[in-house]
CSV table of C-alpha atoms in Angstrom, one decimal:
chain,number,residue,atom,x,y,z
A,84,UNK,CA,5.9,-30.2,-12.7
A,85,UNK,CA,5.2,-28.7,-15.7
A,86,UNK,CA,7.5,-25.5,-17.0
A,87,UNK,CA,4.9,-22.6,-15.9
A,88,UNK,CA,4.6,-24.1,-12.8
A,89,UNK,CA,8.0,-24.6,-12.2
A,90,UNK,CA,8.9,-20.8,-13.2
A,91,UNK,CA,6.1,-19.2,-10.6
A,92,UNK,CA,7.2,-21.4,-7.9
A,93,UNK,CA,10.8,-20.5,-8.9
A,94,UNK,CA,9.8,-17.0,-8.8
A,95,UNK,CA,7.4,-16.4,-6.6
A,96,UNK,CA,8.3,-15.4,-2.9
A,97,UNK,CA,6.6,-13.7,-0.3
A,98,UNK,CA,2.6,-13.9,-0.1
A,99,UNK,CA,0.0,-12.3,-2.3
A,100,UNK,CA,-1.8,-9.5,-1.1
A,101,UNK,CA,-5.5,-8.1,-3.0
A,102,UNK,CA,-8.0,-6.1,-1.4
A,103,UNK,CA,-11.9,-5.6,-3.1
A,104,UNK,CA,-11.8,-1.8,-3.5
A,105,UNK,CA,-15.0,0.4,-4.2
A,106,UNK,CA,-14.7,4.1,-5.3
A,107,UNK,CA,-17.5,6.6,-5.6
A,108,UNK,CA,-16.9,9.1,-8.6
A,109,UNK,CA,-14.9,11.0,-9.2
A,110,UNK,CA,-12.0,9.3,-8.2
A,111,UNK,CA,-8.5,8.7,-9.2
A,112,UNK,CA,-6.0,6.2,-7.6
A,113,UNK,CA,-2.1,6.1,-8.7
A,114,UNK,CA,-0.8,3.0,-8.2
A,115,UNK,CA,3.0,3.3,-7.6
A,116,UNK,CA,5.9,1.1,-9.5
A,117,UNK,CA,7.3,-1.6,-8.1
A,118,UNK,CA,10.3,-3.4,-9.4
A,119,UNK,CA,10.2,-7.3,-8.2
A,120,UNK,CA,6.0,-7.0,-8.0
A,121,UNK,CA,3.4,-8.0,-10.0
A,122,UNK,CA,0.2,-6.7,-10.1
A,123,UNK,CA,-3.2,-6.9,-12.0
A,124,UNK,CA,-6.7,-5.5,-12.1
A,125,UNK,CA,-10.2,-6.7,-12.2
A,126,UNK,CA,-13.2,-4.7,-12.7
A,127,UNK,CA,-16.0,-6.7,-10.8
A,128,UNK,CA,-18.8,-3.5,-11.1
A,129,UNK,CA,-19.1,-0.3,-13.2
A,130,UNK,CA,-15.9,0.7,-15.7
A,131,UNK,CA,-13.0,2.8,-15.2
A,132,UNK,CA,-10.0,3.9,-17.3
A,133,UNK,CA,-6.5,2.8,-17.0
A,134,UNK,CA,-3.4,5.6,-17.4
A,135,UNK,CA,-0.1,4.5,-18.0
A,136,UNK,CA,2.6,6.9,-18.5
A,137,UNK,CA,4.1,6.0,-22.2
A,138,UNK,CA,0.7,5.0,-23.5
A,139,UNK,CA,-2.6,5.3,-24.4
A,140,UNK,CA,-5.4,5.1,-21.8
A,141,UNK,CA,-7.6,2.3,-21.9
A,142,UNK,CA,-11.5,2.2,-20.9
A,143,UNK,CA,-12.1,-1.2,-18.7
A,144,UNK,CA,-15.2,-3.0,-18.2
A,145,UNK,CA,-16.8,-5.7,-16.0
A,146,UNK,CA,-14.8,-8.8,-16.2
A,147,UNK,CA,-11.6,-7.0,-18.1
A,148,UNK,CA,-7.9,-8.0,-16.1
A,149,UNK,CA,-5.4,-6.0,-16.4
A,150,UNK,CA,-2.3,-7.7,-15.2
A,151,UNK,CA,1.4,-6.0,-14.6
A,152,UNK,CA,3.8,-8.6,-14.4
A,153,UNK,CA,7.1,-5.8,-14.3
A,154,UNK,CA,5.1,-3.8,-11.4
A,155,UNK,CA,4.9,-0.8,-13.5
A,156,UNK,CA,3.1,2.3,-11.9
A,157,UNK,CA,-0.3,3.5,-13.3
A,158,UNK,CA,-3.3,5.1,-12.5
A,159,UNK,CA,-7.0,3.7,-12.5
A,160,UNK,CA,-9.9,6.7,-12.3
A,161,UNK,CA,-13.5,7.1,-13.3
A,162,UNK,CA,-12.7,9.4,-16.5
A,163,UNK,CA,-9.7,9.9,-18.6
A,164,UNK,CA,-9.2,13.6,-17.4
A,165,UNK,CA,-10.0,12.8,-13.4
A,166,UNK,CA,-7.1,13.9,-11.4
A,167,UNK,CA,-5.2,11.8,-8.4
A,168,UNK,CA,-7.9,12.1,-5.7
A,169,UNK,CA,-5.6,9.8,-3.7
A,170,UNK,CA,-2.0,8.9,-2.7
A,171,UNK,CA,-0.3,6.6,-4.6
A,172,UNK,CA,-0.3,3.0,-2.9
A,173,UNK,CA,2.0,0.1,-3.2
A,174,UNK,CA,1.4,-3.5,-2.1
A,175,UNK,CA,3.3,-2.7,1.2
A,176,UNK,CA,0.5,0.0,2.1
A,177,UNK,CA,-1.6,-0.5,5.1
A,178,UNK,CA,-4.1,-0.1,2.9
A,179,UNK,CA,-5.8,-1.3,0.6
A,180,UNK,CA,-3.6,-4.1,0.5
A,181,UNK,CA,-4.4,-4.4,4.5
A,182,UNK,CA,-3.1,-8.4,4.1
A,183,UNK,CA,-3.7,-11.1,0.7
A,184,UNK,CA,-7.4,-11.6,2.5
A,185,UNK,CA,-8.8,-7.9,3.6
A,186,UNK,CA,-12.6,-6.8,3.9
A,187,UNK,CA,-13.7,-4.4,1.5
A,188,UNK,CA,-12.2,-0.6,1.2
A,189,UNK,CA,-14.6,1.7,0.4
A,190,UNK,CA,-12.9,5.0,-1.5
A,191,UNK,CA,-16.1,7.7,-0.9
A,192,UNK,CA,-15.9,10.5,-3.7
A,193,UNK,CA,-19.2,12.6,-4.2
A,194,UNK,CA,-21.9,10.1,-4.7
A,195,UNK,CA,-21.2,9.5,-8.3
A,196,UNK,CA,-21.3,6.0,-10.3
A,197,UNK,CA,-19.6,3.0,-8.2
A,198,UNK,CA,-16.9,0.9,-9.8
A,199,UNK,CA,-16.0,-2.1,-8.1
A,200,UNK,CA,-11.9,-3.3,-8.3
A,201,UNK,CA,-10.3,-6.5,-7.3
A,202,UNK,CA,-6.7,-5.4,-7.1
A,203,UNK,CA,-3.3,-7.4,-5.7
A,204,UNK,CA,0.5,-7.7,-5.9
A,205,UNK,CA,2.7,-10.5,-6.2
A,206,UNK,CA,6.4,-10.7,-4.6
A,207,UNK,CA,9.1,-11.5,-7.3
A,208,UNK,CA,12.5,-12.2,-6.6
A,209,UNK,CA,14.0,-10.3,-9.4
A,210,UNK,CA,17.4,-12.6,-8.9
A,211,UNK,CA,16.1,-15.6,-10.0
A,212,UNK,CA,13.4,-13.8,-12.5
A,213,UNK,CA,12.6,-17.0,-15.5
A,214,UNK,CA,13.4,-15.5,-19.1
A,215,UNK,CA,9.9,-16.4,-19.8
A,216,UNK,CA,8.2,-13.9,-17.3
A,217,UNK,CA,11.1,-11.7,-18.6
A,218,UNK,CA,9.5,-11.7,-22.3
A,219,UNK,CA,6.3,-10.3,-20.8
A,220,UNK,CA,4.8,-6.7,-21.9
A,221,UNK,CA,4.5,-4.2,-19.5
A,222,UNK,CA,1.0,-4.8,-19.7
A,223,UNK,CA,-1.2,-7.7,-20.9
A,224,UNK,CA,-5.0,-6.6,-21.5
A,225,UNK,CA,-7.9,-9.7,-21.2
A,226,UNK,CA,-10.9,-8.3,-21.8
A,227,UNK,CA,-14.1,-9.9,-20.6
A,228,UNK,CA,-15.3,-13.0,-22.5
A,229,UNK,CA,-16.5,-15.5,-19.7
A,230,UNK,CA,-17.8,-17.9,-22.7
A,231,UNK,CA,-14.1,-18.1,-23.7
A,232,UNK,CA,-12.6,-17.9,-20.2
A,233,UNK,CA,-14.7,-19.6,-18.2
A,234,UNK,CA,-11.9,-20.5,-15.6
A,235,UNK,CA,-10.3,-17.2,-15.1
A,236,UNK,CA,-14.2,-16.1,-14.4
A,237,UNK,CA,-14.6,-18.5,-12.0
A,238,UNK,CA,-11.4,-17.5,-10.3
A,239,UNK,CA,-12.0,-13.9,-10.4
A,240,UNK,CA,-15.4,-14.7,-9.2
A,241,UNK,CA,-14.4,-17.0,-5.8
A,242,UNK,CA,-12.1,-14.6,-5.2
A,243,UNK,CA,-14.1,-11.5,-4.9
A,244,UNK,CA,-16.1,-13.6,-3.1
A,245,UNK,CA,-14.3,-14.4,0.0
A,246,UNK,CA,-12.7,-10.9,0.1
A,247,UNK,CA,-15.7,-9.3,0.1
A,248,UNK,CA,-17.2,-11.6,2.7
A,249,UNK,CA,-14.5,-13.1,4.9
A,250,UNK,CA,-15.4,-16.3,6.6
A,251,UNK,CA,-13.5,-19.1,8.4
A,252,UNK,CA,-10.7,-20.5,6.0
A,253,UNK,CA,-10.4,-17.2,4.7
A,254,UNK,CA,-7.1,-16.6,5.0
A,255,UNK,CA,-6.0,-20.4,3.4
A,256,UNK,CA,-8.2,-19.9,0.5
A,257,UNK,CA,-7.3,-16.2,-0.5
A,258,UNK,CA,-3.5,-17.2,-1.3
A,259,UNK,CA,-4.2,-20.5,-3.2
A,260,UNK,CA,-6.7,-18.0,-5.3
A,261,UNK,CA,-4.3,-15.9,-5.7
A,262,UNK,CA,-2.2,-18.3,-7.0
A,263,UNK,CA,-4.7,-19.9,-9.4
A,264,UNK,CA,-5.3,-16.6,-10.9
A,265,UNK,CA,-2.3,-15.9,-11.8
A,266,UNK,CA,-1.7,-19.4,-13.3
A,267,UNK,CA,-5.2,-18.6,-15.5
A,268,UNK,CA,-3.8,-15.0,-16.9
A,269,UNK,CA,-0.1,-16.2,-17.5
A,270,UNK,CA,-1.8,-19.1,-19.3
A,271,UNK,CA,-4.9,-17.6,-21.4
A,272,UNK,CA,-2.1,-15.2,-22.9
A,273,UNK,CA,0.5,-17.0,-23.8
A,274,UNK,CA,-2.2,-19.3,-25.6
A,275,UNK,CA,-4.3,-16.3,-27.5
A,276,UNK,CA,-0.5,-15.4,-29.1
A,277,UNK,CA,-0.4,-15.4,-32.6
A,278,UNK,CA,1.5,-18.2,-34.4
A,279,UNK,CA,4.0,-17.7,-37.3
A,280,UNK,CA,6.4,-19.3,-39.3
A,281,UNK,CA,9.0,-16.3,-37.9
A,282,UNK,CA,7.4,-15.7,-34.5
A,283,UNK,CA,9.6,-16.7,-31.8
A,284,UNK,CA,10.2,-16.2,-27.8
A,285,UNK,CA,8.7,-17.9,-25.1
A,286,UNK,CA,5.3,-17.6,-26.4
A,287,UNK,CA,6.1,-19.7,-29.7
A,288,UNK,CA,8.0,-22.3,-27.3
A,289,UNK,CA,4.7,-22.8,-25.3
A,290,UNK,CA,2.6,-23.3,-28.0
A,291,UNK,CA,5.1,-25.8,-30.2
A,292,UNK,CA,4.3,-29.5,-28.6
A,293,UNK,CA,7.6,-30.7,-29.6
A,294,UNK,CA,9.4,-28.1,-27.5
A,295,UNK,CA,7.3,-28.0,-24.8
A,296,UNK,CA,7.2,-31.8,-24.7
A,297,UNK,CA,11.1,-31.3,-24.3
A,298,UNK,CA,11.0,-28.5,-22.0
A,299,UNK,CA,8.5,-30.8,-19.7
A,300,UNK,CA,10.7,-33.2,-19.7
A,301,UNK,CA,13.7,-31.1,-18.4
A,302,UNK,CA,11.3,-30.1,-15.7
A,303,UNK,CA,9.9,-33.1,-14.5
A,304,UNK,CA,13.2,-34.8,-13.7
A,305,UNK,CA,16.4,-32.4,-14.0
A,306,UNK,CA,18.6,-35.1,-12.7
A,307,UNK,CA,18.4,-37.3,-15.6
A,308,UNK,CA,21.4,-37.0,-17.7
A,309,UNK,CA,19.6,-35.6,-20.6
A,310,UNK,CA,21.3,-36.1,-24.0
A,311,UNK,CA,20.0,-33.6,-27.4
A,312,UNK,CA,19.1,-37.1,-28.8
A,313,UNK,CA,17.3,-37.8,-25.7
A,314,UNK,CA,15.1,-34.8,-25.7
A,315,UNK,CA,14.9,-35.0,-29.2
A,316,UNK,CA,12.9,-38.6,-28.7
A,317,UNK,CA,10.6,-36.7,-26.0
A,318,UNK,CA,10.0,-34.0,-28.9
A,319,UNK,CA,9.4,-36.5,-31.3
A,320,UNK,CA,12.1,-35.0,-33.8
A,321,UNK,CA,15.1,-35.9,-34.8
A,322,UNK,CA,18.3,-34.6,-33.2
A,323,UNK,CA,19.1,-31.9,-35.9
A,324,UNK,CA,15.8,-30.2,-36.2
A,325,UNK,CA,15.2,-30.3,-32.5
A,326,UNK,CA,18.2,-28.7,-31.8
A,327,UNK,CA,17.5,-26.2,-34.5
A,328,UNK,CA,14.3,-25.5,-33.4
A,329,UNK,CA,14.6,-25.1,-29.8
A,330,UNK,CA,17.5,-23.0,-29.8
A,331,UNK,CA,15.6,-20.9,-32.1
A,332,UNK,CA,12.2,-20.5,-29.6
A,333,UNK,CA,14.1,-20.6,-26.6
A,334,UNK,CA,17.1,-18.4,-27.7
A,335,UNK,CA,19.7,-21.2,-26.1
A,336,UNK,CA,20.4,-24.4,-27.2
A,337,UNK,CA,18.4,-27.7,-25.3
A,338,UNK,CA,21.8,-28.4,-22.4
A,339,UNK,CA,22.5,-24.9,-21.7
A,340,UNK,CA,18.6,-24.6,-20.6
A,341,UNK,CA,19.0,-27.6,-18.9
A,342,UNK,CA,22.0,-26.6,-17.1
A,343,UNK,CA,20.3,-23.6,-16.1
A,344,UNK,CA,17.3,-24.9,-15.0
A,345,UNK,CA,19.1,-27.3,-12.5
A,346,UNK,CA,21.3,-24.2,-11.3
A,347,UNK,CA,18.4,-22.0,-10.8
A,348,UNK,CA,16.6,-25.8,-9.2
A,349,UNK,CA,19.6,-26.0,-6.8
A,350,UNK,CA,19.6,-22.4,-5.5
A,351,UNK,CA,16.3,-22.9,-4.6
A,352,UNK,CA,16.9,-26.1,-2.6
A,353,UNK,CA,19.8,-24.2,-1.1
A,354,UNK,CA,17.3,-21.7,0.3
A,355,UNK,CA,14.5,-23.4,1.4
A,356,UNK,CA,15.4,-26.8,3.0
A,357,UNK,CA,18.5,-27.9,5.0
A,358,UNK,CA,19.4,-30.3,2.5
A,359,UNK,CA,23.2,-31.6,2.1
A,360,UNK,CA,25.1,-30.6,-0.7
A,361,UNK,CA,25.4,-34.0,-1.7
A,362,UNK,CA,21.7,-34.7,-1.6
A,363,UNK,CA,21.0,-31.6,-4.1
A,364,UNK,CA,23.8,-32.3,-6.4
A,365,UNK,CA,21.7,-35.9,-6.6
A,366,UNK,CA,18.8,-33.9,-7.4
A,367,UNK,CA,20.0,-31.7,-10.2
A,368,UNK,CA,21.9,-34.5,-12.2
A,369,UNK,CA,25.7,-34.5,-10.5
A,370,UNK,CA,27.0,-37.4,-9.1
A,371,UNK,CA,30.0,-35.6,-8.1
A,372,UNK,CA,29.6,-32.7,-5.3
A,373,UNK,CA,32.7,-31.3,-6.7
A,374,UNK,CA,31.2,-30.9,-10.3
A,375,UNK,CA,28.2,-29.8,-8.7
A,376,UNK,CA,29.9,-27.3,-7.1
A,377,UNK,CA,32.2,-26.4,-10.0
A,378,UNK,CA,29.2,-25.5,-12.5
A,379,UNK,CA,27.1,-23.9,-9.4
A,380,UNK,CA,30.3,-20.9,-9.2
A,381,UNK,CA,29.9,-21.0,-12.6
A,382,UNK,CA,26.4,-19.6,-12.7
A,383,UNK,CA,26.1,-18.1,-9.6
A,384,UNK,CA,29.7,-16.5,-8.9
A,385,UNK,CA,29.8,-18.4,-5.5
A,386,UNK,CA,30.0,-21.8,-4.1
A,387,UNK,CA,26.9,-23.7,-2.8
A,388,UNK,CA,27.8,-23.4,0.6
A,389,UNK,CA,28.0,-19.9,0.5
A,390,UNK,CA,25.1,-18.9,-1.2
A,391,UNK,CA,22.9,-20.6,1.3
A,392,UNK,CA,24.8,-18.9,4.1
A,393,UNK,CA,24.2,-15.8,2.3
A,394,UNK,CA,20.5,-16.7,1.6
């Protein structure tokens, strides 16, 4: 897999919940903040303004996303000075977010000018949270350019689709949507960065071929016993610069990634399948148990076999 698939499938637990949301102005919806969510916004019809406590507001359009990957709390309403005219919700709230594929909720105010919403949550487990989502703002802004974006429109639009008009398969396609979505956003922005000779981060890292070409590597097979000369050769540098370079980006030297990665790898496998010990040590590049074992207590501050007992 490559690395930002590897870090949402890491990360992600639970399923995504959305709901297609109309409101009738004057209206004002808080959305609460919730620590181990994501959440993001899409205007499908009319405009609204977003409120956020520590900045400024921020008028959206049809086709902006607003996407929260720390599950901060904020408001959406039909005017900047528009009260609360309803309680806060979270993703666990009957509604709107009756289930990741709901029927429409329609918030009457007064009659006024309709705005449209697609809104959701993702589930994060904040224990095994990838330092790239970690390097994320508060809150990432795309505004609407479908000629630029074409996939993330298309996604938006399907989406809105089968939530507004739920139909057999429904509830298979709403989740993979979800999914794709969130893929489109994390990937749009960490492609529109800016590049600079002194910018660094996870951003930088993603857009640098040589370090992604390593990182890739480390991802697609974490059980090869990866040297720095190794991954170097996958970067297409030589073993200095790489070195140099990634350590730089990524804020930790090329084999203390890599032994992360297969901790954080092996946790997972811990949790999810009934696999022996010996079987995921195999996976995650130990051909002993016992140094498996050694270097999981190491990271995790308990052995394998009782972190899955625990899990």
């Amino acid at each position: 897999m490559d690395v930002l698939s590897d870090v949402l499938a890491v990360t992600r637990t639970g399923r995504p919940r959305s709901a297609h949301v109309r409101w009738h102005a004057p209206w004002g919806q808080e959305f609460a903040s919730v620590p181990g969510s994501a959440g993001f916004q899409v205007i499908l019809r009319g405009s609204c303004w977003l409120r956020s406590p520590d900045a400024e507001s921020i008028r959206l359009g049809v086709g902006d996303v607003v996407f929260l990957p720390h599950g901060r709390g904020h408001t959406l309403a039909d005017s900047p000075e528009t009260p609360v005219t309803a309680p806060a919700c979270g993703p666990d709230d009957h509604e709107p977010y009756a289930a990741y594929a709901s029927s429409s909720v329609d918030r009457s105010g007064d009659g006024g000018a309709v705005t449209v919403v697609l809104c959701g949550a993702y589930e994060l487990d904040p224990s095994r949270t990838h330092p790239l989502l970690l390097t994320l703002p508060d809150l990432i802004h795309l505004p609407a350019h479908s000629d630029r974006r074409p996939e993330l429109s298309s996604a938006v639009a399907l989406l809105a689709a089968e939530l507004e008009n739920p139909r057999l398969g429904t509830d298979a396609v709403v989740p993979a949507l979800l999914d794709t979505l969130l893929l489109y956003i994390l990937r749009i922005w960490f492609k529109e960065q800016p590049a600079g000779e002194n910018t660094t981060g996870w951003a930088a890292a993603l857009n640098d071929p040589p370090v992604t070409a390593a990182l890739h590597a480390m991802h697609r097979d974490p059980a090869v016993p990866w040297t720095v000369a190794e991954l170097a050769a996958e970067a297409g540098l030589s073993r200095a610069p790489f070195a140099k370079r990634f350590a730089l980006l990524i804020g930790q030297p090329p084999l203390g990634y890599l032994t992360w990665w297969r901790m954080t790898t092996a946790a997972r496998l811990l949790r999810t399948s009934d696999a022996p010990l010996r079987s995921i040590a195999a996976q995650v590049g130990y051909t002993s148990e016992f140094a498996f074992a050694h270097a999981f207590k190491r990271t995790h501050g308990t052995p394998p076999g009782a972190y899955r007992r625990k899990s």
